[in-house]
PDB file of C-alpha atoms in Angstrom:
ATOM      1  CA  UNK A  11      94.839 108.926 100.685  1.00 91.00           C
ATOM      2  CA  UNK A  12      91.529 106.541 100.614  1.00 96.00           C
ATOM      3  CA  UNK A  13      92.746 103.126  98.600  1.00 98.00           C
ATOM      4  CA  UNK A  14      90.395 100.191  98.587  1.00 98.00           C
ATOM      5  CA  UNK A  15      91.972  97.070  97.372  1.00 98.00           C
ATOM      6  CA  UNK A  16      89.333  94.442  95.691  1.00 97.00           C
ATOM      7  CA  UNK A  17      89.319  91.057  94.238  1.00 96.00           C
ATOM      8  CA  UNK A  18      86.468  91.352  91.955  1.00 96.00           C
ATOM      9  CA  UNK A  19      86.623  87.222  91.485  1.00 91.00           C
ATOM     10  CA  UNK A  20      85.473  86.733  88.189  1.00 86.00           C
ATOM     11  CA  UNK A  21      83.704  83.474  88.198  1.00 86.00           C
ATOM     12  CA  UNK A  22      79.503  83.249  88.353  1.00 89.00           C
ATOM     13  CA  UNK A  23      77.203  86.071  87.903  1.00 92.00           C
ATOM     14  CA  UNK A  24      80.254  88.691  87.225  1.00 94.00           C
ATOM     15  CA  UNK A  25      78.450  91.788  85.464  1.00 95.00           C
ATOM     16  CA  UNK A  26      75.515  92.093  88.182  1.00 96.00           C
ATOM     17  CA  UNK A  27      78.403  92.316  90.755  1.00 96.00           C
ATOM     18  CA  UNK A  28      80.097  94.517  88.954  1.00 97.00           C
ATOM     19  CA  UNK A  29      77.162  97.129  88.627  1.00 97.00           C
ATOM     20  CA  UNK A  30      76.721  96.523  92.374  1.00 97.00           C
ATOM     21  CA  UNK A  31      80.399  97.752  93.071  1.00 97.00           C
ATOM     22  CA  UNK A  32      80.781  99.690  90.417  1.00 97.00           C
ATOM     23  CA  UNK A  33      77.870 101.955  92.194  1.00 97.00           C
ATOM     24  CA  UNK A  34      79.550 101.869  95.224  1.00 97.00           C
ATOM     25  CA  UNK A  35      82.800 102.759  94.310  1.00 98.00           C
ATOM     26  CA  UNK A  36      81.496 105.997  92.693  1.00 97.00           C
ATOM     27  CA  UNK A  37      79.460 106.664  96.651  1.00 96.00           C
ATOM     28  CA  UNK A  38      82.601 105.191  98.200  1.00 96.00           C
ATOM     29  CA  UNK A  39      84.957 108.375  98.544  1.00 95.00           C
ATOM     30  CA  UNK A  40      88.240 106.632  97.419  1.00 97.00           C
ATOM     31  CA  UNK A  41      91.172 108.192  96.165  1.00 98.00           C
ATOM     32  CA  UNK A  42      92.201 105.266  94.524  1.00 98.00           C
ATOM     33  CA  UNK A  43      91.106 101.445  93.844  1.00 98.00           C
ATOM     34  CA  UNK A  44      92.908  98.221  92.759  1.00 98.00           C
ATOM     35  CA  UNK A  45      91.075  95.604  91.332  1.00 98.00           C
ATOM     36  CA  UNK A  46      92.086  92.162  90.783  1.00 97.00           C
ATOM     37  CA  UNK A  47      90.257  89.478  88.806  1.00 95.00           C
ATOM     38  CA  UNK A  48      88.509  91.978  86.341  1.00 96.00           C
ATOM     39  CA  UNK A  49      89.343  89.545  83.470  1.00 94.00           C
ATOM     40  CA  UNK A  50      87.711  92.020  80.308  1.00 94.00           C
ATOM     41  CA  UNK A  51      88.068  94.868  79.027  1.00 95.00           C
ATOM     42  CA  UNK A  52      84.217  95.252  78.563  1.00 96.00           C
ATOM     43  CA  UNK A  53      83.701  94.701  82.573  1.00 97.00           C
ATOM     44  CA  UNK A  54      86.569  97.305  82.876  1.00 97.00           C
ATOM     45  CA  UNK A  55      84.307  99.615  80.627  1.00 97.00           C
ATOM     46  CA  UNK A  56      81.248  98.877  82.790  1.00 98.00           C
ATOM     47  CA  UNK A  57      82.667  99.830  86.207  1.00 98.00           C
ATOM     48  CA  UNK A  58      84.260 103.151  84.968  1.00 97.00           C
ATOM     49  CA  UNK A  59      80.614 103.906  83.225  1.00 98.00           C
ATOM     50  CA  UNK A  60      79.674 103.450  86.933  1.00 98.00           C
ATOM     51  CA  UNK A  61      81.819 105.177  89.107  1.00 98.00           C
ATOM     52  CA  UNK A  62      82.697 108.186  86.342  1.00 98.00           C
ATOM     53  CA  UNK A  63      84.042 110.128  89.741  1.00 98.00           C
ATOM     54  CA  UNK A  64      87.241 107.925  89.860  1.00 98.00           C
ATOM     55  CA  UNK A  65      87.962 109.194  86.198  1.00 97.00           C
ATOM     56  CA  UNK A  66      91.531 107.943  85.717  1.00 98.00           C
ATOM     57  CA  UNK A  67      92.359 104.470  85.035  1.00 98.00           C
ATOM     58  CA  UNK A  68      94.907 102.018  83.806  1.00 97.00           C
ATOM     59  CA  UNK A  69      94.510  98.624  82.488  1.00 96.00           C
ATOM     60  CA  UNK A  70      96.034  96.840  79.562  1.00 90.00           C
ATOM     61  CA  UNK A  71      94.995  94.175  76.988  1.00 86.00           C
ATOM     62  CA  UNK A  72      92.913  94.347  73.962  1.00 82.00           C
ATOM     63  CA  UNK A  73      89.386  91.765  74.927  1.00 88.00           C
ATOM     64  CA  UNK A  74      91.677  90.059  78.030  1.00 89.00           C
ATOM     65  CA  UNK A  75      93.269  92.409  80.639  1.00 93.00           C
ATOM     66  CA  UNK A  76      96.612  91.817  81.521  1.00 91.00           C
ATOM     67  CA  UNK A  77      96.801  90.091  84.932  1.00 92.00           C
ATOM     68  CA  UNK A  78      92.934  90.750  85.300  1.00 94.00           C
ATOM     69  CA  UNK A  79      94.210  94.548  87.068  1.00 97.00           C
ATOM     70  CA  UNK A  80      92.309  97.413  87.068  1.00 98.00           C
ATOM     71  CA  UNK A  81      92.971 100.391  88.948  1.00 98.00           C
ATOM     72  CA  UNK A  82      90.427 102.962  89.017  1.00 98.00           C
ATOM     73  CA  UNK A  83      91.328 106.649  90.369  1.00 98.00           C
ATOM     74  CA  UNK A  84      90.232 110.681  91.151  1.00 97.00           C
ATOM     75  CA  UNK A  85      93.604 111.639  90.860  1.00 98.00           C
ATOM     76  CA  UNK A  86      95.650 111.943  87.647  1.00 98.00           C
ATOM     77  CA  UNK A  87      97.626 108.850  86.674  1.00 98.00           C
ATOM     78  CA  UNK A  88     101.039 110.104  85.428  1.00 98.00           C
ATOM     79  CA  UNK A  89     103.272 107.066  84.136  1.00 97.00           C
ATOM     80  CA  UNK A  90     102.181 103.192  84.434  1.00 96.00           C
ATOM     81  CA  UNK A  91     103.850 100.096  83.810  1.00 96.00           C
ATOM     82  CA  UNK A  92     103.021  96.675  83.535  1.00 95.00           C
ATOM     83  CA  UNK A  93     105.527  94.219  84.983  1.00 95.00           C
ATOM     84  CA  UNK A  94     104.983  90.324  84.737  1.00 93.00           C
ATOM     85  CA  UNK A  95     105.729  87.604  86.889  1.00 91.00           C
ATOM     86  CA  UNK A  96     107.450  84.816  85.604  1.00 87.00           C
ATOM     87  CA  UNK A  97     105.939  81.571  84.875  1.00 83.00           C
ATOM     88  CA  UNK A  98     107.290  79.087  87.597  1.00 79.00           C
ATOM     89  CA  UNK A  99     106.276  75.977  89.469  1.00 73.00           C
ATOM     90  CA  UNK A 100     103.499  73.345  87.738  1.00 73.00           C
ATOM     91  CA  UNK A 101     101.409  74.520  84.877  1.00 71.00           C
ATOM     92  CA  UNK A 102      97.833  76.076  85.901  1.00 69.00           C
ATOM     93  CA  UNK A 103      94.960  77.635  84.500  1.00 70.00           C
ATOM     94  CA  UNK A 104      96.573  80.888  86.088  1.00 72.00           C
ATOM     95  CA  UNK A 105      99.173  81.004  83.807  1.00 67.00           C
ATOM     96  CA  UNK A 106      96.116  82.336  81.339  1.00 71.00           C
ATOM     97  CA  UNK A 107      95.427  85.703  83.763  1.00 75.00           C
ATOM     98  CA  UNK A 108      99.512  86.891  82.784  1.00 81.00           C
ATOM     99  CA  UNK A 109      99.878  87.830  86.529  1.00 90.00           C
ATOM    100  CA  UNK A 110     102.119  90.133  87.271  1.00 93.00           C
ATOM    101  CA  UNK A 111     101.911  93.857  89.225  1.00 97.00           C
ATOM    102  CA  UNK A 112     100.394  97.525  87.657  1.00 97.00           C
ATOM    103  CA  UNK A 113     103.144 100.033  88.692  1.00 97.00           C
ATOM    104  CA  UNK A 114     101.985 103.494  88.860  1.00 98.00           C
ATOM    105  CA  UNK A 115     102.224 107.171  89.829  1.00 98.00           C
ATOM    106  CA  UNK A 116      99.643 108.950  90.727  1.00 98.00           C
ATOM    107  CA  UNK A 117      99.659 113.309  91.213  1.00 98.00           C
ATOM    108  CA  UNK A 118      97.987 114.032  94.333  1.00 96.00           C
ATOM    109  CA  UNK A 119      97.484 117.097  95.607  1.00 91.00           C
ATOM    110  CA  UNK A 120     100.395 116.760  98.048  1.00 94.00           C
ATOM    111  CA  UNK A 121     103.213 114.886  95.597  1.00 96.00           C
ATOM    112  CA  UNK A 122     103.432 111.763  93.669  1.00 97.00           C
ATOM    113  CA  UNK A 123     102.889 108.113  95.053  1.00 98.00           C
ATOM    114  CA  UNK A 124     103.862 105.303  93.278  1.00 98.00           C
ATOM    115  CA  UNK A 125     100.903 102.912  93.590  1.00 98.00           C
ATOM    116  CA  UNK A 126     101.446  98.717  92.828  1.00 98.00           C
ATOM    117  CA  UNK A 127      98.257  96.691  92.287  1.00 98.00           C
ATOM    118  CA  UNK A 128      98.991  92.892  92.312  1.00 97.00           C
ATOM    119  CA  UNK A 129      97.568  89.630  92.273  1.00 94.00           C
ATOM    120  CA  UNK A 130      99.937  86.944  92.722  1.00 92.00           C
ATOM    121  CA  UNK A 131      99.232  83.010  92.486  1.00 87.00           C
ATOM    122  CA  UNK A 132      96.983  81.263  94.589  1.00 81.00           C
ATOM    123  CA  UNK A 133      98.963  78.630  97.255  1.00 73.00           C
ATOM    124  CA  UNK A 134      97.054  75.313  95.937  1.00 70.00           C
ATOM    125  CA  UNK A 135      99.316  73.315  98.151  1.00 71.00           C
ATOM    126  CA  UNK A 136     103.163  73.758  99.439  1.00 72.00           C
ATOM    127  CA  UNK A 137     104.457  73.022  95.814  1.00 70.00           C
ATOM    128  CA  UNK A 138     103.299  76.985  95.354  1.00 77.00           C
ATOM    129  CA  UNK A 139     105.507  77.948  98.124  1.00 82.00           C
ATOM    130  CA  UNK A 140     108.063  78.369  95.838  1.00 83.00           C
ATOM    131  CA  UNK A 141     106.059  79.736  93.129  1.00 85.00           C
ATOM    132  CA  UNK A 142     104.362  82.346  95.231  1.00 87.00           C
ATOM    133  CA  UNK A 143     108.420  83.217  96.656  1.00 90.00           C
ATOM    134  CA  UNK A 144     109.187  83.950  92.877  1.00 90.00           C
ATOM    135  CA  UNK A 145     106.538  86.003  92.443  1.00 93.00           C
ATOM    136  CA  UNK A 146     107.241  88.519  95.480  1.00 95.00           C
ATOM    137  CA  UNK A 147     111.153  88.248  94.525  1.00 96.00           C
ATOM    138  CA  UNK A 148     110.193  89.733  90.942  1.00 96.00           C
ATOM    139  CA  UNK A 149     108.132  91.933  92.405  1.00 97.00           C
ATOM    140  CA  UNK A 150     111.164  93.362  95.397  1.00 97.00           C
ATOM    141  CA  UNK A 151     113.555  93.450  92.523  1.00 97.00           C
ATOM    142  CA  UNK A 152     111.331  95.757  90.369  1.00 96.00           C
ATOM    143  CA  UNK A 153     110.145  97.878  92.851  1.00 96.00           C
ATOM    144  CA  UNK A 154     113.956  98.223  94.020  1.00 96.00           C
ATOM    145  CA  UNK A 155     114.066 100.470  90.992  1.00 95.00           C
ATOM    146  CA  UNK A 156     111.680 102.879  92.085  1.00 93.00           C
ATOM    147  CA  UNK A 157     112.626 106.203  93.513  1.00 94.00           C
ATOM    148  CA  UNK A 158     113.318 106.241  97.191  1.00 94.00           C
ATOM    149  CA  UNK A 159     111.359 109.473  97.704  1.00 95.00           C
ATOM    150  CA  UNK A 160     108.176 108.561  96.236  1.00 96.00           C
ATOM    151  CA  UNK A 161     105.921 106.591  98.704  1.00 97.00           C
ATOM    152  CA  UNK A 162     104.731 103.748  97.851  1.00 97.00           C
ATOM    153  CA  UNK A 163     101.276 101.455  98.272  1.00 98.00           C
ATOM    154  CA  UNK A 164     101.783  97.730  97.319  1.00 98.00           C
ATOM    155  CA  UNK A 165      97.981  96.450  97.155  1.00 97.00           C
ATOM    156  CA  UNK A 166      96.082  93.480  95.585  1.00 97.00           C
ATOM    157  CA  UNK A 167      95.935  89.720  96.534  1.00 94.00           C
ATOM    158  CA  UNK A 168      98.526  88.686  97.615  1.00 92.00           C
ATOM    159  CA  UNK A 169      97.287  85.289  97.941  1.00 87.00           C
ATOM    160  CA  UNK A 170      99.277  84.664 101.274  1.00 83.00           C
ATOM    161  CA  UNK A 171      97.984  82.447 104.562  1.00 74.00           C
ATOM    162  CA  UNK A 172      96.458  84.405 107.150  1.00 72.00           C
ATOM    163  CA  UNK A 173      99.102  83.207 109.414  1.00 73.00           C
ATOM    164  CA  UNK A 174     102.330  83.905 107.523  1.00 69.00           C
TER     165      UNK A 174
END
């Protein structure tokens, strides 16, 4: 399997970078790709107009995606599932986005794979330490539901140090 994992960031000149990737994801040869930060459903719209080889998708929200997640894929997307992360710690601008992990299966040629696309909250300073913790323990307990026999991808932003 070919997964690409890509924060899209959704600040400044979002819809020319989104026609930039959008074309490359459709010459890119992926499997499968989670997005994080694709905050509309109209830019959601754009890149599958773009890449109309990775022709199975999941995203939810009516104008505002839930958690800004898009995941964008050749193979069949069988069962999905939103799942979202507690709101902890100081009050943010985040707390708009709804973060909180896609949780999917996807039929490949070979078998099922459960696929998680995430984007957890961004470590402003060791008061998000806890926050961040939270997050991933939500995350471990959910995905302690899932079937043992399926593999399973956890991708996104994970929004950790480079040295942790």
């Amino acid at each position: 399997m070919r997964l690409l994992t890509f924060n899209t960031l959704f600040r400044g000149d979002v819809r020319p970078r989104l026609r930039v990737l959008g074309r490359r994801l459709e010459r890119g040869g992926h499997d499968v790709v989670c997005l994080q930060e694709v905050m509309w459903r109209r830019d959601a719209r754009l890149l599958r107009a773009l890449a109309p080889g990775l022709r199975y998708h999941a995203y939810t929200g009516s104008a505002l995606l839930r958690g800004g997640l898009v995941v964008l894929s050749r193979w069949p997307i069988v069962a999905r599932e939103f799942s979202r992360y507690p709101r902890t710690g100081p009050a943010r601008p985040e707390f708009l986005m709804r973060k909180g992990a896609q949780i999917l299966t996807v039929a490949t040629g070979d078998g099922e794979i459960a696929v998680v696309n995430t984007h957890l909250s961004a470590r402003l300073d060791d008061r998000f330490t806890a926050v961040l913790r939270s997050e991933f323990d939500h995350l471990a307990a959910r995905l302690a539901t899932t079937d043992p026999a399926t593999p399973l991808v956890v991708a996104g932003d994970l929004n950790v140090s480079r040295t942790s």
